[in-house]
Coordinates of C-alpha atoms and ligand atoms in Angstrom, one line a residue:
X9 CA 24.6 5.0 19.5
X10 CA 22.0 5.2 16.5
X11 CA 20.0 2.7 15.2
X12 CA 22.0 2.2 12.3
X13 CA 25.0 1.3 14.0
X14 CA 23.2 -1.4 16.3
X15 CA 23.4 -4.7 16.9
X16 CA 20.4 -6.3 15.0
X17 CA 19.0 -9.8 15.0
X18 CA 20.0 -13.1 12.6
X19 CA 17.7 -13.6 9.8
X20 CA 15.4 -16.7 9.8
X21 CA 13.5 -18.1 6.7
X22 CA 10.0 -18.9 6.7
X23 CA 8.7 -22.5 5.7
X24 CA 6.5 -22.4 2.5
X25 CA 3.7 -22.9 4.7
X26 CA 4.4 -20.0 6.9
X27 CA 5.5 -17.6 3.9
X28 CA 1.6 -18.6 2.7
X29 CA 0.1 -17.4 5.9
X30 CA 1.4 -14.0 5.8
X31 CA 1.0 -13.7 2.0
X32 CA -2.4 -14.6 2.4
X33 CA -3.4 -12.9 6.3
X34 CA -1.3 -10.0 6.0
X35 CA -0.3 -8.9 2.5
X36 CA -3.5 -9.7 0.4
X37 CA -5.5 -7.9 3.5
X38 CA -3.4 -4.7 3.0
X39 CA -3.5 -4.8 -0.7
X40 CA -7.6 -5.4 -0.7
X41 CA -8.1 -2.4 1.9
X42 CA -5.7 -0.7 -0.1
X43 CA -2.1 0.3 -0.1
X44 CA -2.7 3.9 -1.8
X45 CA -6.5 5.0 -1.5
X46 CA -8.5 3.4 0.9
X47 CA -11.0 1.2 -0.9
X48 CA -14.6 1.2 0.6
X49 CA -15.5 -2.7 0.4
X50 CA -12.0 -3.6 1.7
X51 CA -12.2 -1.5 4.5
X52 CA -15.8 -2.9 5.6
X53 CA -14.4 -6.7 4.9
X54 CA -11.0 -6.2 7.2
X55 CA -13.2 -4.4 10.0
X56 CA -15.8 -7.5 10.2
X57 CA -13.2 -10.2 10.1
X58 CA -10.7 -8.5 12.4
X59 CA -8.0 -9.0 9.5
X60 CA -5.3 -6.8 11.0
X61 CA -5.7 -8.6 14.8
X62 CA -5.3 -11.5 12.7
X63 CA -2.3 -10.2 10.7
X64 CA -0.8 -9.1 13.9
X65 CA -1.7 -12.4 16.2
X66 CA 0.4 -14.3 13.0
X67 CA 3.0 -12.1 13.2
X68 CA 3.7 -12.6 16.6
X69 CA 2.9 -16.4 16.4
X70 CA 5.9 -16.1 14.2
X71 CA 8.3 -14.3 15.9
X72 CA 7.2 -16.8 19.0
X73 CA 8.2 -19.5 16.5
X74 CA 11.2 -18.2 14.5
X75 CA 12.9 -15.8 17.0
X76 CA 12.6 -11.4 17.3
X77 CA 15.0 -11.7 13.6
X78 CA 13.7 -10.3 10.2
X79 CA 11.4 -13.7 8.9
X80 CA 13.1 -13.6 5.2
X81 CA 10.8 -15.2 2.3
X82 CA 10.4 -15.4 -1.3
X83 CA 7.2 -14.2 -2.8
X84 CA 6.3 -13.8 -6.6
X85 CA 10.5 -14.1 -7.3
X86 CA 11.4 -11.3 -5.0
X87 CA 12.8 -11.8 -1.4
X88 CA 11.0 -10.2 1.8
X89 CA 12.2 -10.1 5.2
X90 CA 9.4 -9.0 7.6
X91 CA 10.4 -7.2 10.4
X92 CA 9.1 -8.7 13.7
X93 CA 11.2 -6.7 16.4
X94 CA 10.6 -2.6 17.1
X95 CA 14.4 -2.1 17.5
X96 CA 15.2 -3.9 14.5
X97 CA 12.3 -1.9 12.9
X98 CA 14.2 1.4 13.9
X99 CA 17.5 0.5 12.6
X100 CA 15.8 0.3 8.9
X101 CA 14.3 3.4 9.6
X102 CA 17.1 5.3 11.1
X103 CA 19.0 3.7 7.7
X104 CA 17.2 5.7 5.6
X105 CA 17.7 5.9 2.5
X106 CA 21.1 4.1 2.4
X107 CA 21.5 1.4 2.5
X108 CA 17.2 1.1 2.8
X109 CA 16.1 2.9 -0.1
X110 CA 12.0 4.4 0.6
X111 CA 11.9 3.4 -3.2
X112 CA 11.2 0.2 -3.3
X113 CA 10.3 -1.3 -6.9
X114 CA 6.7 -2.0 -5.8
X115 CA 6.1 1.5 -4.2
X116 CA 7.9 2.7 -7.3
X117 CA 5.8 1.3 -9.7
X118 CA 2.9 2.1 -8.4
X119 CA 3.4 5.5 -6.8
X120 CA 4.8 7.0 -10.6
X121 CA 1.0 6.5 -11.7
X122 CA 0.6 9.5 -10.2
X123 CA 4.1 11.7 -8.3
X124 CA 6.5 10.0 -10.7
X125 CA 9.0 12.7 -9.2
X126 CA 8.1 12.5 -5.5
X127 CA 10.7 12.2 -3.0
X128 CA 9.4 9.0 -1.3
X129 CA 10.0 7.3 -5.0
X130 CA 13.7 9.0 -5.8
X131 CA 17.1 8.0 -4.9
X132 CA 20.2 9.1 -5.2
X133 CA 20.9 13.0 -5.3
X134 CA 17.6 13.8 -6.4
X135 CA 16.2 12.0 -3.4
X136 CA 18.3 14.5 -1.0
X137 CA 17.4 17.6 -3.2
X138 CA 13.8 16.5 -3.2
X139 CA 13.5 15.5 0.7
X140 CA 15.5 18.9 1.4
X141 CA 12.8 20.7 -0.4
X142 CA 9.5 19.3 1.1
X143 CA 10.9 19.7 4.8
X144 CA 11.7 23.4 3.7
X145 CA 8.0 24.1 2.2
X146 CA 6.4 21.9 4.8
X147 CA 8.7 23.8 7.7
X148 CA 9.3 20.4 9.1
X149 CA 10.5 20.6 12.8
X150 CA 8.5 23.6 13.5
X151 CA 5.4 22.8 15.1
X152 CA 3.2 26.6 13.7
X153 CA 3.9 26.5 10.1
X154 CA 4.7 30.6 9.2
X155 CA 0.8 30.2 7.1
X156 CA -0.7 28.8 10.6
X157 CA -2.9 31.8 10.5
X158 CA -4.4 31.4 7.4
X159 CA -4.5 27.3 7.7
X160 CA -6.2 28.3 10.8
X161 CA -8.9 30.3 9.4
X162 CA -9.2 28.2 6.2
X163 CA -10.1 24.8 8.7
X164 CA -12.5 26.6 11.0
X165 CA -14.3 28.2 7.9
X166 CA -14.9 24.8 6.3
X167 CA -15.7 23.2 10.0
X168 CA -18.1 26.2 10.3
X169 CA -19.7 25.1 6.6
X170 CA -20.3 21.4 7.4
X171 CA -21.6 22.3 11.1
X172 CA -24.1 24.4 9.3
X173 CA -24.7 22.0 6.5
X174 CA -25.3 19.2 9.5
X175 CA -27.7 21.8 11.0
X176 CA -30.0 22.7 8.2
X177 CA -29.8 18.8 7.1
X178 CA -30.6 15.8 9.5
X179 CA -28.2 16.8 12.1
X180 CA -25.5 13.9 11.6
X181 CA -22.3 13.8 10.1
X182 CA -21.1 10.5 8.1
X183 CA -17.7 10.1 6.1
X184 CA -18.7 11.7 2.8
X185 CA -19.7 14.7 4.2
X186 CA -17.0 15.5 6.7
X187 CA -14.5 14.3 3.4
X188 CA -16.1 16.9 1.4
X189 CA -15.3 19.2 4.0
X190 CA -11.9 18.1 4.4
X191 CA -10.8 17.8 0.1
X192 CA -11.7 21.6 0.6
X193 CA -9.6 22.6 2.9
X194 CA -6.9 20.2 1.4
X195 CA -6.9 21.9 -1.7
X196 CA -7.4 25.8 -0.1
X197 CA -4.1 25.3 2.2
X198 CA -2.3 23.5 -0.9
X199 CA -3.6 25.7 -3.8
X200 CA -5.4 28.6 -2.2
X201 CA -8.8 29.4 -2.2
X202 CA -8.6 29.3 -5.9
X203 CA -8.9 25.5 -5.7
X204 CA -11.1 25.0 -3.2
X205 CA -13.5 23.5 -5.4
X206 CA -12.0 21.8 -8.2
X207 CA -13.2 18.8 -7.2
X208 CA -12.5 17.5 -10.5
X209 CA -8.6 17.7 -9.6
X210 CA -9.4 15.6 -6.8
X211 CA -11.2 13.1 -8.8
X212 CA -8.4 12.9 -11.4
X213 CA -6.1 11.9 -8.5
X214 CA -8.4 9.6 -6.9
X215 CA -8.6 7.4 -10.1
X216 CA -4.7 7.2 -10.6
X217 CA -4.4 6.3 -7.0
X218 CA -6.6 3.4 -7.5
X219 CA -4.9 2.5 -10.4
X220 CA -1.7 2.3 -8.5
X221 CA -3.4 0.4 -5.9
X222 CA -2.6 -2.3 -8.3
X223 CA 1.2 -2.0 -8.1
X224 CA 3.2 -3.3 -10.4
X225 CA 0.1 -5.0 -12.4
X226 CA -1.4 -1.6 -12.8
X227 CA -1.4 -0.1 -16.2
X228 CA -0.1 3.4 -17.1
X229 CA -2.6 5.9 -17.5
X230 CA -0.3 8.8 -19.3
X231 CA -3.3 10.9 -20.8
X232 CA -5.2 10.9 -17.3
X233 CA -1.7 11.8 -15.7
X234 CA -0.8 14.4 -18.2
X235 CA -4.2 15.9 -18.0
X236 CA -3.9 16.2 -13.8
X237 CA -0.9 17.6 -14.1
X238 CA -1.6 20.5 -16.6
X239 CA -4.3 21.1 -14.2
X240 CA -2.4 21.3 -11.1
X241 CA 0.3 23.4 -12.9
X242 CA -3.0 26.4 -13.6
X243 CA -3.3 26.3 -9.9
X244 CA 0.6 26.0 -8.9
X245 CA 1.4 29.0 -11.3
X246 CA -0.7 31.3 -9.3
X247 CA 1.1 30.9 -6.4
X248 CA -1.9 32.6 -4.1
X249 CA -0.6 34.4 -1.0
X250 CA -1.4 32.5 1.9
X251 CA -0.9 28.7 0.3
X252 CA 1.4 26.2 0.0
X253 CA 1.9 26.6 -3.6
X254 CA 3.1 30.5 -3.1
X255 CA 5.6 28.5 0.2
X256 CA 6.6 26.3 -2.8
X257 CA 7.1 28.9 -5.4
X258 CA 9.3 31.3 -2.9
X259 CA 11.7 28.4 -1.9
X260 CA 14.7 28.3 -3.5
X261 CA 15.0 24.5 -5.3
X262 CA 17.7 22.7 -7.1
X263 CA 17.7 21.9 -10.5
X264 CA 16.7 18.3 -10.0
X265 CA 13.7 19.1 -7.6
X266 CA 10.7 19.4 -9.9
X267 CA 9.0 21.5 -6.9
X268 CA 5.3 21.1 -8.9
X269 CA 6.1 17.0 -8.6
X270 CA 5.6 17.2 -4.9
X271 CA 2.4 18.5 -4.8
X272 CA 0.6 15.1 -6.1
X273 CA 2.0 13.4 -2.9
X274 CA 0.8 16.5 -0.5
X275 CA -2.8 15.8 -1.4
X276 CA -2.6 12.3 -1.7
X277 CA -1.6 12.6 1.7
X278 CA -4.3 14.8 3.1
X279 CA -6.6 12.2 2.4
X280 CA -4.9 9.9 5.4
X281 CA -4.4 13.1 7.4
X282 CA -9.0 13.6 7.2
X283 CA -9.2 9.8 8.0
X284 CA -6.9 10.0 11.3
X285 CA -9.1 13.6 12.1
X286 CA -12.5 11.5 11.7
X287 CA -11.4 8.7 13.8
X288 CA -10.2 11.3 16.3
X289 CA -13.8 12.5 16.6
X290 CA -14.7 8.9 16.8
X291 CA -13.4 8.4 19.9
X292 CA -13.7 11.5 21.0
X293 CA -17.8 10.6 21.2
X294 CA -17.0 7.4 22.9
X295 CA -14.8 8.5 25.5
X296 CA -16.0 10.9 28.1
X297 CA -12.4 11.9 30.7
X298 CA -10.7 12.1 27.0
X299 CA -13.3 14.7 25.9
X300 CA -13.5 16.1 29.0
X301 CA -9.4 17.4 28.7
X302 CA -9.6 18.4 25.2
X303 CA -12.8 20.9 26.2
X304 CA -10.9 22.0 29.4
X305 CA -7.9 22.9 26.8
X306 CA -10.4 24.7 24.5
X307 CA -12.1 26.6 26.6
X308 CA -8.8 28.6 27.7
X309 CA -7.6 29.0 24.1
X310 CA -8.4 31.5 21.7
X311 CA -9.2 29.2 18.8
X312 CA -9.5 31.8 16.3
X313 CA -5.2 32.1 16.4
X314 CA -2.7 29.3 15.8
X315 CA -2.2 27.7 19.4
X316 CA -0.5 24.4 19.7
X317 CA -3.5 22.3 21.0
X318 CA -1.1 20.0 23.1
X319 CA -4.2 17.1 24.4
X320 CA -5.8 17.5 21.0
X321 CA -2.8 16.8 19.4
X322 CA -2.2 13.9 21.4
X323 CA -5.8 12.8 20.3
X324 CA -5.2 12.8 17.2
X325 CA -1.6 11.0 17.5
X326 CA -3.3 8.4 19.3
X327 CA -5.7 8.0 16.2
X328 CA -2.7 7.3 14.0
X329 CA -1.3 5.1 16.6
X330 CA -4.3 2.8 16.8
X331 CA -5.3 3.0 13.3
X332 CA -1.8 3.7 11.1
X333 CA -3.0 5.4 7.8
X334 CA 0.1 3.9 6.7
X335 CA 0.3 0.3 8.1
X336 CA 3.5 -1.1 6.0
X337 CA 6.6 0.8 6.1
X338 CA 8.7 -0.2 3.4
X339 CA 12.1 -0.2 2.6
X340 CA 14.4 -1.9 0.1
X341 CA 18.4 -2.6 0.4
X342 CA 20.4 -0.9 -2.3
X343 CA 23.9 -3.4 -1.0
X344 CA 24.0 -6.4 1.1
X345 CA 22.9 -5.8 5.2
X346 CA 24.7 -7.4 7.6
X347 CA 22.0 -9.0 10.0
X348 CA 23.1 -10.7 13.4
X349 CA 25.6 -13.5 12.2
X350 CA 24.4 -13.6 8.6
X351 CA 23.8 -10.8 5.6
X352 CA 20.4 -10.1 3.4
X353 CA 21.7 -9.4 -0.2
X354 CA 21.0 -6.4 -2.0
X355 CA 17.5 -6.0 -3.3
X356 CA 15.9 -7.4 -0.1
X357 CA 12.1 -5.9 0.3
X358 CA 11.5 -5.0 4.5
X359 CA 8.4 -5.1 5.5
X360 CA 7.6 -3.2 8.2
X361 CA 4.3 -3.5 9.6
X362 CA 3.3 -0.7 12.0
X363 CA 0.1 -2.4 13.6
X364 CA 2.4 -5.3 15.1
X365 CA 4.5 -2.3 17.1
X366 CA 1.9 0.1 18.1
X367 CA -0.4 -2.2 19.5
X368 CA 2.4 -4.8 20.9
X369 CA 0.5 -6.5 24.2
X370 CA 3.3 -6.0 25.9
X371 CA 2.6 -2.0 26.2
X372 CA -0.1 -1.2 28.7
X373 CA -1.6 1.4 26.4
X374 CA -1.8 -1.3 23.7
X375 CA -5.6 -1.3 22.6
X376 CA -6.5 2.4 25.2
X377 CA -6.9 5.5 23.7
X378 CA -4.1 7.1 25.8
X379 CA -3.5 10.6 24.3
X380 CA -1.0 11.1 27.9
X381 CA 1.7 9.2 26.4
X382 CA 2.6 11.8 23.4
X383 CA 2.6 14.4 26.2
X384 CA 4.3 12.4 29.5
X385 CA 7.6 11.1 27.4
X386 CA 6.3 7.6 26.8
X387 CA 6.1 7.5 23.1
X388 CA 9.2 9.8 22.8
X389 CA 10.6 6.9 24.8
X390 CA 9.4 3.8 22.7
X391 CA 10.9 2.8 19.4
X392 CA 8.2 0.9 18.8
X393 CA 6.0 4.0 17.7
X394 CA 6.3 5.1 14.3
X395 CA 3.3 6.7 13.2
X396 CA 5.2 9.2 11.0
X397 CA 7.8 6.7 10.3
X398 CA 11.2 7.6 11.3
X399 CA 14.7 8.4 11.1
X400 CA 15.4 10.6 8.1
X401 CA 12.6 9.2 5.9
X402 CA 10.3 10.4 8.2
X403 CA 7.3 12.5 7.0
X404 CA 8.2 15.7 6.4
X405 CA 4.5 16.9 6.9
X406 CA 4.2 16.0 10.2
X407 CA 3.9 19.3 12.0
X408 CA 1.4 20.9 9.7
X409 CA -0.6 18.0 9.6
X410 CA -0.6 17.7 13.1
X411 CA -1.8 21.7 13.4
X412 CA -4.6 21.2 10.7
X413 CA -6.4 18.1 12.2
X414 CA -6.1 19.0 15.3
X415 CA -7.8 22.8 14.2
X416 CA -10.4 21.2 12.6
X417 CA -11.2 18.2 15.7
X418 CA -11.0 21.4 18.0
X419 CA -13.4 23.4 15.7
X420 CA -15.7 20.6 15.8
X421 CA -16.0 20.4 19.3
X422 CA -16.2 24.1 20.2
X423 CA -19.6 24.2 20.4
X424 CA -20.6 20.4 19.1
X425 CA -20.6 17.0 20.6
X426 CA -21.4 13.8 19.1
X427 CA -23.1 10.5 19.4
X428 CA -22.1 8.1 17.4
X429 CA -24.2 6.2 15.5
X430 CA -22.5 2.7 16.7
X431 CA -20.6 3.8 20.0
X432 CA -20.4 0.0 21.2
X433 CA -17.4 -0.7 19.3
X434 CA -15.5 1.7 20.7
X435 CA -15.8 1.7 24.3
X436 CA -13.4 2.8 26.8
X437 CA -14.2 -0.3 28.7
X438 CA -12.9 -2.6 26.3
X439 CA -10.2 -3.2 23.8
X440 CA -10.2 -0.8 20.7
X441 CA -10.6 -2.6 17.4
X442 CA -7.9 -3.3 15.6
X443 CA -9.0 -1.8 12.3
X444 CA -12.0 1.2 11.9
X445 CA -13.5 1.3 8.9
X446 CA -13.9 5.2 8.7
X447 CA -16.5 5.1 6.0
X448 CA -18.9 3.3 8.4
X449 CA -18.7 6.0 11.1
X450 CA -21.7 8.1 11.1
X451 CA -22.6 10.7 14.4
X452 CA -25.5 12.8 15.1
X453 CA -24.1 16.7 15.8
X454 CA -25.7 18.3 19.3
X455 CA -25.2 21.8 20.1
X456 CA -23.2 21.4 23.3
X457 CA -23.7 23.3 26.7
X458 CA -20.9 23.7 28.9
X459 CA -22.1 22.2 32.3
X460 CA -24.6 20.3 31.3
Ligands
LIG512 C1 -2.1 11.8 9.3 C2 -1.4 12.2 8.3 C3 -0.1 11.6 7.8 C4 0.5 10.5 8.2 C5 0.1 9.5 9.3 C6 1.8 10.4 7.5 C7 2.7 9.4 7.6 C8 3.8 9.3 6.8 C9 4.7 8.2 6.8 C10 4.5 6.9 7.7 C11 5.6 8.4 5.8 C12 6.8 7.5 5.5 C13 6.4 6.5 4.4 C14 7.4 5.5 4.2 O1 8.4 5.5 4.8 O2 7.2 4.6 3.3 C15 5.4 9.7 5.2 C16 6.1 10.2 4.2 C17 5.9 11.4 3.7 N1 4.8 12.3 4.0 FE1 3.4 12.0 5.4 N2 1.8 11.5 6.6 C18 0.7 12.3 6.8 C19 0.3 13.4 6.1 C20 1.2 14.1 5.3 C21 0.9 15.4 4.6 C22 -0.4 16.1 4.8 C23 2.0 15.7 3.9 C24 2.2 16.9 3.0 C25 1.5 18.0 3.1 C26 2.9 14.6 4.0 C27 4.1 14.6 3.3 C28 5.0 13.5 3.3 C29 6.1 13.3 2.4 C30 6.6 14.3 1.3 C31 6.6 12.0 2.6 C32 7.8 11.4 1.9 C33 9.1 11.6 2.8 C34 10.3 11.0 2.3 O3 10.3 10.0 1.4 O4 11.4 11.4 2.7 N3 2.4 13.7 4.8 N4 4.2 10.2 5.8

């Protein structure tokens, strides 16, 4: 049976003061950390006030109250229906994108600031053509993308760089320098080496995604967009052996794909991907038996070739799973749902919120960094993990991503270790936060000696 063809809980509706709590605990939060780029203030303020263990303690108060069914409620004239129960959250999914659309109006209006032709904002027949063309330049389901030799050399160069930027420096490593880092490789494995520092590029993007932080208030910035776009077309028409943008000039697309329209998204995205690899490193420095594994896997690798990285992998899943760069899932009905004994009309907004799944108190790994459950069937085994999403929305960039961060984390720790500059709040002996504010971590770089 999928999960589209499951049973699925009856609807309740909040009471105006309940719909109140989560617009004000667990939407506004979201929207002030930051829906599209992750805003520096935001993420400082929900770190210190434990805003998502709040968001997810009210969510469960909730389901406690109103039963494991979607909470529906009516915000700003549009209807909600939260989704409070993992199987329930994997039917939406798994109904992807009929009838739950991944363009929802709010996504959509604020996601055209900048990919106004991405897949996760299409529907229809350009959605399919779109979606069928990222998983082919992306090689999703194949876990060594055919460039993994050049991605591979691309992230150790750049690791090298910073290591030896750290060196000759003060010998630490904070956010804006290993992001520096990371835009550069970004833009090498997208654009080739060409790009690696138009860091103008970057900055172009990074102001359209904060004006589509805003959402639908946001207002449209066509000269900024039509500037970053003639300037990702210089790079694009090169199409430099080795990149993604020669991948996306090879593959054969329909005439309603707009291949050069899915590159916005691609680097947009990296920026999550450098976040999940920092907070890998994170607790990497804070937990011994966990470093301990990923050296043991290096040290019978040849790092300088694509290898799969199993246990670093699983690191860095296990970042994602703690900390979801996307938290809210999102999907919108495009007819009436059938729901337990009742129906949500067309036009219904689901909010999915990851954090309430992955860290559910229920699951023994719940607040452990327990890379062994992406490698012993656990998480394969529990719907209640969607770090990637899932069903046939799912991120297409999954397995490339997955290669690069776990490269660069390995190529970090080949001959590095790290003390972080605030280890207490991430010790093995006590429940991990609920929300790291990445720009806050900072660690000094040691040369490290096996056996020491
Ligand atoms: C740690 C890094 C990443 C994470 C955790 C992640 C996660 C996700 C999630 C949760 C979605 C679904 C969003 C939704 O349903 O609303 C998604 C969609 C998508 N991701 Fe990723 N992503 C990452 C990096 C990347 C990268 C680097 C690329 C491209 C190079 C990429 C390409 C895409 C695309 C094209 C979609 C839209 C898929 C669709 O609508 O069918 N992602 N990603």
């Amino acid at each position: 049976m999928t999960g589209t063809d499951r049973a699925t809980h009856t609807p309740a509706k909040a009471s105006a003061r309940d719909t109140a709590r989560l617009a004000a605990q667990v939407i506004a939060p979201t929207l002030a950390a930051g829906a599209v780029i992750r805003r520096r203030a935001g993420m400082a303020l929900a770190e210190r006030y434990a805003l998502d263990r709040r968001a997810t303690s009210l969510l469960a108060e909730l389901r406690g109250h109103y039963g494991p069914g979607p909470l529906r409620l009516d915000l700003a004239g549009r209807r909600f229906a939260v989704v409070l129960q993992a199987g329930d959250a994997a039917h939406v999914l798994a109904g992807t994108p009929d009838p739950y659309s991944p363009a929802t109006r709010e996504k959509r209006a604020s996601l055209e600031q900048f990919q106004p032709h991405g897949v996760l904002i299409s529907r229809g027949a350009e959605r399919d053509d779109r979606r069928a063309f990222n998983e082919a330049v992306l090689e999703y389901g194949h876990q060594l993308h055919s460039l993994a030799p050049r991605m591979v050399r691309t992230v150790r160069e750049e690791a090298g760089k910073l290591l030896g930027a750290t060196t000759a420096g003060d010998g630490e490593i904070g956010w804006t320098a290993f992001r520096t880092a990371w835009d550069r490789t970004a833009r090498r494995i997208v654009l080739g080496d060409t790009g690696r520092d138009d860091t103008g590029l970057t900055a172009m993007l990074g102001r359209l995604r904060s004006t589509a932080n805003w959402s639908t208030a946001a207002p449209r910035r066509a000269t900024l967009r039509d500037r970053f776009e003639r300037r990702l077309r210089t790079h694009l028409d090169r199409a430099e052996p080795g990149s993604l943008a020669a991948a996306l000039a090879a593959t054969p697309a329909s005439p309603g794909t707009d291949p050069p329209g899915q590159v916005p998204h691609w680097l947009f995205a990296f920026d999550g991907a450098g976040i999940a690899a920092f907070r890998t490193l994170a607790l990497l420095s804070t937990h011994a038996a966990q470093e301990t594994q990923v050296r043991n896997e290096l040290a019978v690798t040849d790092l300088t070739e694509p290898h799969l990285l199993p246990y670093t992998r699983a690191c860095v899943l296990e970042s994602v799973r703690l900390w979801p760069t996307t938290p809210f899932l999102l999907r919108e009905s495009v007819r009436e749902t059938a729901w337990g004994e009742d129906t949500l009309p067309a036009g219904t907004e689901f909010l999915i919120y990851a954090p309430l799944f992955h860290r559910d108190e229920s699951l023994p790994y719940s607040d452990r960094f327990t890379p062994e459950i992406w490698l012993d069937g656990t998480a394969q085994d529990t719907e209640a993990l969607m770090p990637f999403s899932a069903g046939p929305g799912e991120c297409p960039g999954q397995d490339l991503v997955l290669l690069v961060t776990s490269t660069m984390v390995a190529a970090l720790l080949e001959r590095h270790t790290y003390l972080p500059e605030r280890p207490g709040r991430l010790r093995p002996d006590r429940p991990l936060p609920r929300t790291l504010d990445h720009f806050g971590l900072r660690f000094a770089a040691l040369p490290f000696r096996p056996g020491r």
